[in-house]
mmCIF file of N, CA and C in Angstrom:
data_model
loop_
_atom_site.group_PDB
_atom_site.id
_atom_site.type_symbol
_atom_site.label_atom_id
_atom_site.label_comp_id
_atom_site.label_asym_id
_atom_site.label_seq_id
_atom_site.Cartn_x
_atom_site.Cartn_y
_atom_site.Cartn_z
ATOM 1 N N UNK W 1 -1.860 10.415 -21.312
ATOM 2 C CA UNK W 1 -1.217 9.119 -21.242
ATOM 3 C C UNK W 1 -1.535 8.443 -19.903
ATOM 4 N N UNK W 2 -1.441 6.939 -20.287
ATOM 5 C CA UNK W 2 -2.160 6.159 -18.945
ATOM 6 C C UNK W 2 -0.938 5.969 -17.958
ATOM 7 N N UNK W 3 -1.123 6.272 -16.554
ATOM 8 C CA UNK W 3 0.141 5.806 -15.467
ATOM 9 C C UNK W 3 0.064 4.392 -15.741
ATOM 10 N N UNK W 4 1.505 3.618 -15.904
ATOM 11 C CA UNK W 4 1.517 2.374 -15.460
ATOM 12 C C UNK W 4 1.321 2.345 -14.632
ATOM 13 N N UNK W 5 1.304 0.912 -13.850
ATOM 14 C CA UNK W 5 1.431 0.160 -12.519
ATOM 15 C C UNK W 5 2.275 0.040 -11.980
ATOM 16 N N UNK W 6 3.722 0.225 -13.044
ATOM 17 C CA UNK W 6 4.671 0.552 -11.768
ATOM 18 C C UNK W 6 4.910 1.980 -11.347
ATOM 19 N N UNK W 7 4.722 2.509 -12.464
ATOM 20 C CA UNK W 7 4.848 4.273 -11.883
ATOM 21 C C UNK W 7 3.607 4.816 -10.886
ATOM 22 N N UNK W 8 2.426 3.713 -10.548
ATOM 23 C CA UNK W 8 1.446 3.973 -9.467
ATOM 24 C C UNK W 8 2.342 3.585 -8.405
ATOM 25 N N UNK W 9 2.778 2.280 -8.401
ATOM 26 C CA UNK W 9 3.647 1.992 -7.654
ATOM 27 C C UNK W 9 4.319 2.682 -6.627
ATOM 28 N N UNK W 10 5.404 2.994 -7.558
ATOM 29 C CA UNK W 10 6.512 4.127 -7.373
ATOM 30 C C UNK W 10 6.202 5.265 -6.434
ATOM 31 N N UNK W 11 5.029 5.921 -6.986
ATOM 32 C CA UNK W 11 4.747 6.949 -6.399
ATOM 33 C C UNK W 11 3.523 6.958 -5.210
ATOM 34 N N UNK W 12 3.197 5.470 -5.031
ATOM 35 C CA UNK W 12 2.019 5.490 -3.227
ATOM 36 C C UNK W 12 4.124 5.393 -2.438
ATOM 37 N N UNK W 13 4.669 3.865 -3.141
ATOM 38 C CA UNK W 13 6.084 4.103 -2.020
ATOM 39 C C UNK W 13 6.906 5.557 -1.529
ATOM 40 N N UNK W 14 6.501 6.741 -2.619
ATOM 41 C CA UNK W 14 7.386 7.592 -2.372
ATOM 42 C C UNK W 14 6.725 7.820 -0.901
ATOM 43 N N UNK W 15 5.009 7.927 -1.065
ATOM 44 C CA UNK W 15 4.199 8.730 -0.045
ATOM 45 C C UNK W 15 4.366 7.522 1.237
ATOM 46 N N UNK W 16 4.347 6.625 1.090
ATOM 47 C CA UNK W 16 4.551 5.939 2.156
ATOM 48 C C UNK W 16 5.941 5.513 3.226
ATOM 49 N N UNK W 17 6.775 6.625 2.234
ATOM 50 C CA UNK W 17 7.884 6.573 2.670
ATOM 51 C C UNK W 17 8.478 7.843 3.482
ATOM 52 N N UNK W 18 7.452 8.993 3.330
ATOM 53 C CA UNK W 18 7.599 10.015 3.882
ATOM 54 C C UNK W 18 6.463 10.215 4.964
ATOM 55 N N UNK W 19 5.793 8.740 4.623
ATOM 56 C CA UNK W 19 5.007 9.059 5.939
ATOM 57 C C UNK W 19 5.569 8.375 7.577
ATOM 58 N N UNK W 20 6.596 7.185 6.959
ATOM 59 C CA UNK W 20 7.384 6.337 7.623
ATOM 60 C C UNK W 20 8.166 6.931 8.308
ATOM 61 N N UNK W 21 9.088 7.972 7.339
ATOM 62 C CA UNK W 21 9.773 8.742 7.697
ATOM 63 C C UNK W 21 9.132 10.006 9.184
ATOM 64 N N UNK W 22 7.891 10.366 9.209
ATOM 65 C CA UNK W 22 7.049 11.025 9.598
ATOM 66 C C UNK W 22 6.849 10.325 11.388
ATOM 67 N N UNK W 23 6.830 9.077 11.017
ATOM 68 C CA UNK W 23 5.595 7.955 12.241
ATOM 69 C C UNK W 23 6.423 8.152 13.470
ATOM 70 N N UNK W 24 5.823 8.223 14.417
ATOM 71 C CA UNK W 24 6.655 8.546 15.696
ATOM 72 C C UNK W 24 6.206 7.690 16.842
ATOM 73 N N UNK W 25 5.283 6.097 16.037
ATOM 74 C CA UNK W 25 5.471 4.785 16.967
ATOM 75 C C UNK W 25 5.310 3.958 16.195
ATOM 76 N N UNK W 26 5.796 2.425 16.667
ATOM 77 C CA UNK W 26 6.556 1.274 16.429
ATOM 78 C C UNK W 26 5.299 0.826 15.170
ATOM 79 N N UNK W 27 4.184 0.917 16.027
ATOM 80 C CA UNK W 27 3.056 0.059 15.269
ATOM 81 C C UNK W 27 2.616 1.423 13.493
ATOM 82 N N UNK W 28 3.189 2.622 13.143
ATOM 83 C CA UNK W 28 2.943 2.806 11.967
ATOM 84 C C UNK W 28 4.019 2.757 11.310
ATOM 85 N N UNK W 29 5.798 2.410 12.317
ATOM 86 C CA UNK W 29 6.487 2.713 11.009
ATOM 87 C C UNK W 29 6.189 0.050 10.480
ATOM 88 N N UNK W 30 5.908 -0.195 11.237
ATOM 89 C CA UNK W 30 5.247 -1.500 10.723
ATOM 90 C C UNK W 30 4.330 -1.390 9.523
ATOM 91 N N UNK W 31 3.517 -0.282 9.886
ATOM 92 C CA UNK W 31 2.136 -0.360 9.145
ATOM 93 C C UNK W 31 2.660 -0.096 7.292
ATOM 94 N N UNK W 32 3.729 1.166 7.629
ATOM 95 C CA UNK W 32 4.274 1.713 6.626
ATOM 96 C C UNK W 32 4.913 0.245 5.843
ATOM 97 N N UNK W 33 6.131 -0.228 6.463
ATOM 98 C CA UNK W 33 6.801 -1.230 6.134
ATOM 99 C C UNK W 33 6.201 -2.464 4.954
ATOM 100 N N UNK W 34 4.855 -2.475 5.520
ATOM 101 C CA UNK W 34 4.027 -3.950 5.180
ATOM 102 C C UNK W 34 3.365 -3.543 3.894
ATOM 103 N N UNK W 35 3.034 -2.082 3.628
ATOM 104 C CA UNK W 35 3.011 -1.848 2.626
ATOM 105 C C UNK W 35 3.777 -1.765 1.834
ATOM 106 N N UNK W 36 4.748 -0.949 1.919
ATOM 107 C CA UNK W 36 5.558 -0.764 0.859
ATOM 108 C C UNK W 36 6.472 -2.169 0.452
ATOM 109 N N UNK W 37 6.369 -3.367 1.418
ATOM 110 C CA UNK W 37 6.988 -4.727 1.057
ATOM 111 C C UNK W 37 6.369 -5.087 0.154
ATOM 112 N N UNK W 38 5.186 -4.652 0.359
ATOM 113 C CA UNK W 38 3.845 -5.807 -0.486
ATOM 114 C C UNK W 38 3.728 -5.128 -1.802
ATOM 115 N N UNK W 39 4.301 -3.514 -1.985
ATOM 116 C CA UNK W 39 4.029 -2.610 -3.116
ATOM 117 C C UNK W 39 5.253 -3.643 -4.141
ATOM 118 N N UNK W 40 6.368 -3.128 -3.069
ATOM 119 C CA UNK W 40 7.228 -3.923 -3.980
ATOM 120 C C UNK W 40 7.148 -5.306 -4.504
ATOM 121 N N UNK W 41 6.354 -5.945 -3.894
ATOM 122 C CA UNK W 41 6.031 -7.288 -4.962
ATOM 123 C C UNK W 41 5.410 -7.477 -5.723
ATOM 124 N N UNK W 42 4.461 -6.495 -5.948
ATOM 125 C CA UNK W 42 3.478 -6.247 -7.084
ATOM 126 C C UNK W 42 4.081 -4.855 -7.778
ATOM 127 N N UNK W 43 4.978 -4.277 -7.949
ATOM 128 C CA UNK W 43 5.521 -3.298 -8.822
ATOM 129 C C UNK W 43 5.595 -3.851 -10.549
ATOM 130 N N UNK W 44 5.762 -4.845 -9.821
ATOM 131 C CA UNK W 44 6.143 -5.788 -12.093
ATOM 132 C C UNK W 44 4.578 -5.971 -12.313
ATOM 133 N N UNK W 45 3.753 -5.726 -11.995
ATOM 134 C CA UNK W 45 2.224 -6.223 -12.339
ATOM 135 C C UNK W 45 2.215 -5.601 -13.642
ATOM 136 N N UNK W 46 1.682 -6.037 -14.722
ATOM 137 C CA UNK W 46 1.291 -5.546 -16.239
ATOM 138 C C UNK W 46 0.094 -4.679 -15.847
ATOM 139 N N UNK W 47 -0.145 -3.205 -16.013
ATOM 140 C CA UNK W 47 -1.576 -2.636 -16.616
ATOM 141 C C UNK W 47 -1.246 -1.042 -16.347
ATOM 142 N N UNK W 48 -2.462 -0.590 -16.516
ATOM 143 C CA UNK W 48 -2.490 0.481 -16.607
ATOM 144 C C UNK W 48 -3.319 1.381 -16.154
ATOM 145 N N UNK W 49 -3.340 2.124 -15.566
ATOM 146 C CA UNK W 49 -4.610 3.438 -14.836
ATOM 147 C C UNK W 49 -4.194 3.148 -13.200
ATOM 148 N N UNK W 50 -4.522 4.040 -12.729
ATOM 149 C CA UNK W 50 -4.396 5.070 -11.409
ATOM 150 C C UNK W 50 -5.367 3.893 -10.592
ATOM 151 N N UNK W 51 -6.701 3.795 -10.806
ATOM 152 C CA UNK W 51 -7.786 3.008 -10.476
ATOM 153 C C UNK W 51 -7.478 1.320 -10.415
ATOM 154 N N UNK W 52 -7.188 1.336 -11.854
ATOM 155 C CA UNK W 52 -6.770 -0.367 -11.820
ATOM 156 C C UNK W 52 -5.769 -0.954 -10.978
ATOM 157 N N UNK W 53 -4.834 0.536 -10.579
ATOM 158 C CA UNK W 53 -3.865 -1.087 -10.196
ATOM 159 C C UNK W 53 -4.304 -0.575 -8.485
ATOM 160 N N UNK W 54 -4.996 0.093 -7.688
ATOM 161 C CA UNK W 54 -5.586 0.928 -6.652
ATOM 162 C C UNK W 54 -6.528 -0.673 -6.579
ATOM 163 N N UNK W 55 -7.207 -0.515 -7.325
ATOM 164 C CA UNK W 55 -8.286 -2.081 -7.271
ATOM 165 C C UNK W 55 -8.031 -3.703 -7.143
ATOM 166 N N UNK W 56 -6.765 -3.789 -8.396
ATOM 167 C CA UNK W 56 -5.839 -4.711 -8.228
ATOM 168 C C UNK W 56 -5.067 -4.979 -6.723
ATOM 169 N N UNK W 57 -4.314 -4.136 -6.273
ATOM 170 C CA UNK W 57 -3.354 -4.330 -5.271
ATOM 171 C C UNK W 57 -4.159 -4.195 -4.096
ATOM 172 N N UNK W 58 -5.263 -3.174 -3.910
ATOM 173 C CA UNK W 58 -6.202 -3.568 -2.594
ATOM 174 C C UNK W 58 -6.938 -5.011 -2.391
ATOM 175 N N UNK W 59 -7.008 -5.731 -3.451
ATOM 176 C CA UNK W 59 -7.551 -7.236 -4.151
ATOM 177 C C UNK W 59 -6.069 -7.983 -3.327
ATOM 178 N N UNK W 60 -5.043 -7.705 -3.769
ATOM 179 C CA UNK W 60 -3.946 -8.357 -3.540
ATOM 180 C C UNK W 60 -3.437 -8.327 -1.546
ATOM 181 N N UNK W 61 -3.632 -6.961 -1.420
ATOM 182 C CA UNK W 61 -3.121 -6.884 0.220
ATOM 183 C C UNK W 61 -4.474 -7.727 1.143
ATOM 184 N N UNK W 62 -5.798 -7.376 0.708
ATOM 185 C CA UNK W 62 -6.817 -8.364 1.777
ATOM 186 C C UNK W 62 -6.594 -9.593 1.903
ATOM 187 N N UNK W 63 -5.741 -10.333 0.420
ATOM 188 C CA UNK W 63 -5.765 -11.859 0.254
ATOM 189 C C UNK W 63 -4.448 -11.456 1.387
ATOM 190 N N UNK W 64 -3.559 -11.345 1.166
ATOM 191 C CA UNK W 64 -2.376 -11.111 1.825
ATOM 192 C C UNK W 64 -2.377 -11.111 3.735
ATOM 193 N N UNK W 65 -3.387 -10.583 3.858
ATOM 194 C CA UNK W 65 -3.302 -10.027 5.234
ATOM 195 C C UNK W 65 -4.279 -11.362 6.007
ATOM 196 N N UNK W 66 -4.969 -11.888 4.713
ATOM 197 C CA UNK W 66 -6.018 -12.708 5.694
ATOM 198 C C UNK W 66 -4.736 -14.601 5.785
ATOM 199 N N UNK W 67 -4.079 -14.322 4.433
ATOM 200 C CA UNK W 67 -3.131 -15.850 4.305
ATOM 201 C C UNK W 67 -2.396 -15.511 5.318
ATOM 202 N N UNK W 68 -1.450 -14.580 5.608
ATOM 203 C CA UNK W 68 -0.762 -13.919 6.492
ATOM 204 C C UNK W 68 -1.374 -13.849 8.267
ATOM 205 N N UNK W 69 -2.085 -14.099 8.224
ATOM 206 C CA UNK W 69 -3.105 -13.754 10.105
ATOM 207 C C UNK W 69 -2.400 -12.966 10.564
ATOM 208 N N UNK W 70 -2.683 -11.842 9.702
ATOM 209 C CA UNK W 70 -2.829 -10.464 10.657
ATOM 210 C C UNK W 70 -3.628 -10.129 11.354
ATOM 211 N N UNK W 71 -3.612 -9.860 12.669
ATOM 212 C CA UNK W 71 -4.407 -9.530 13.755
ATOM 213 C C UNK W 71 -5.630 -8.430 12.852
ATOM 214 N N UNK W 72 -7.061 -8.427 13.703
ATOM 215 C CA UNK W 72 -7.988 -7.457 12.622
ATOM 216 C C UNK W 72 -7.373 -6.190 13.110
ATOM 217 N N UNK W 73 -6.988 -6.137 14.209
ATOM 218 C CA UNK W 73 -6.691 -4.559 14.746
ATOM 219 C C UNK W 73 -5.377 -4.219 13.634
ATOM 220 N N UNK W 74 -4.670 -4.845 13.341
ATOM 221 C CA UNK W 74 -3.663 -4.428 12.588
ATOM 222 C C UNK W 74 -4.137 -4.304 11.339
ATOM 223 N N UNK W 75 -5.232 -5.693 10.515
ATOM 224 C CA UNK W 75 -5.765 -5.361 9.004
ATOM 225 C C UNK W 75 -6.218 -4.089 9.043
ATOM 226 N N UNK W 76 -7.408 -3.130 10.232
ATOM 227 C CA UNK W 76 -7.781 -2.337 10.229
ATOM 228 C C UNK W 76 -6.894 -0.972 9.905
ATOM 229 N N UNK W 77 -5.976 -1.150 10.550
ATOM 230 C CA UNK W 77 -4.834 0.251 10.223
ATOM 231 C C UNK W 77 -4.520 0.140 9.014
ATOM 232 N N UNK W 78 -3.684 -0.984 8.470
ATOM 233 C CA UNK W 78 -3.000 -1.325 7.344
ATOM 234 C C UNK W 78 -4.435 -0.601 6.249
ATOM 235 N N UNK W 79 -5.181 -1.126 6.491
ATOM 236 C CA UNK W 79 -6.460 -0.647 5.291
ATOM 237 C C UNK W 79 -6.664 0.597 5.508
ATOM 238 N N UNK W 80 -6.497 1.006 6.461
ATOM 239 C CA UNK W 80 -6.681 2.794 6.378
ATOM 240 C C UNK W 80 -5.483 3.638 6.071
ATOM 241 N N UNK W 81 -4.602 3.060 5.954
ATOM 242 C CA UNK W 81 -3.237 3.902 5.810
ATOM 243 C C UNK W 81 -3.426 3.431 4.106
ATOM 244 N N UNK W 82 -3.665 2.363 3.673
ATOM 245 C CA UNK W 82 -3.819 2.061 1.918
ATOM 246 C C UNK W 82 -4.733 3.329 1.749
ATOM 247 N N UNK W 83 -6.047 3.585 2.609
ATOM 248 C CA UNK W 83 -6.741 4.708 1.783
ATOM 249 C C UNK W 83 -6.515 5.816 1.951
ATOM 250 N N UNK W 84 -5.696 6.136 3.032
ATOM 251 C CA UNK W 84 -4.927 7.666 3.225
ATOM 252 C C UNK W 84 -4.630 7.831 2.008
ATOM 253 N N UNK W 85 -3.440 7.108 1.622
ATOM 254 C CA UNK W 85 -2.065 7.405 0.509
ATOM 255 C C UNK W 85 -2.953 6.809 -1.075
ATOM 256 N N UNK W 86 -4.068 6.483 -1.357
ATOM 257 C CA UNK W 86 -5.007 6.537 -1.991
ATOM 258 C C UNK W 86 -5.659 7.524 -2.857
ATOM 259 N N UNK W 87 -6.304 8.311 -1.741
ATOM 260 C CA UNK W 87 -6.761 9.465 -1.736
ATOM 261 C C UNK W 87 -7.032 10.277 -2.877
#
């Protein structure tokens, strides 16, 4: 059976929430934060597979981060902590 998109969801927030829980400076429990804000706004997305919504929502956080002017030093983390909890 195919994971929805929200149960992909669900389960990068669990990992990003124990990594938050984990961070022991200002700038990853942020890093953590900005994800899991942005997870939660795309949790209602319609589809299905592990990949799709991984493709979808990395589609969704670049638009996000560039409308948003996030510093690159910060897009840079934020995009590597998406492919940590990826993985």
């Amino acid at each position: 059976m195919m994971i929805t998109f929200a149960e992909r969801s669900d389960a990068l927030s669990e990992q990003l929430r124990e990594l938050e829980h984990q961070a022991d400076d200002g700038d990853q429990l942020f890093y953590c934060a900005y994800l899991l804000g942005l997870l939660g706004l795309h949790s209602a997305a319609e589809g299905e597979g592990t990949e799709e919504f991984d493709a979808y929502f990395e589609t969704e956080l670049k638009a996000t981060l560039t409308a948003e002017g996030v510093t690159g030093k910060d897009q840079d983390a934020i995009l590597e902590l998406w492919q940590k909890v990826t993985k």
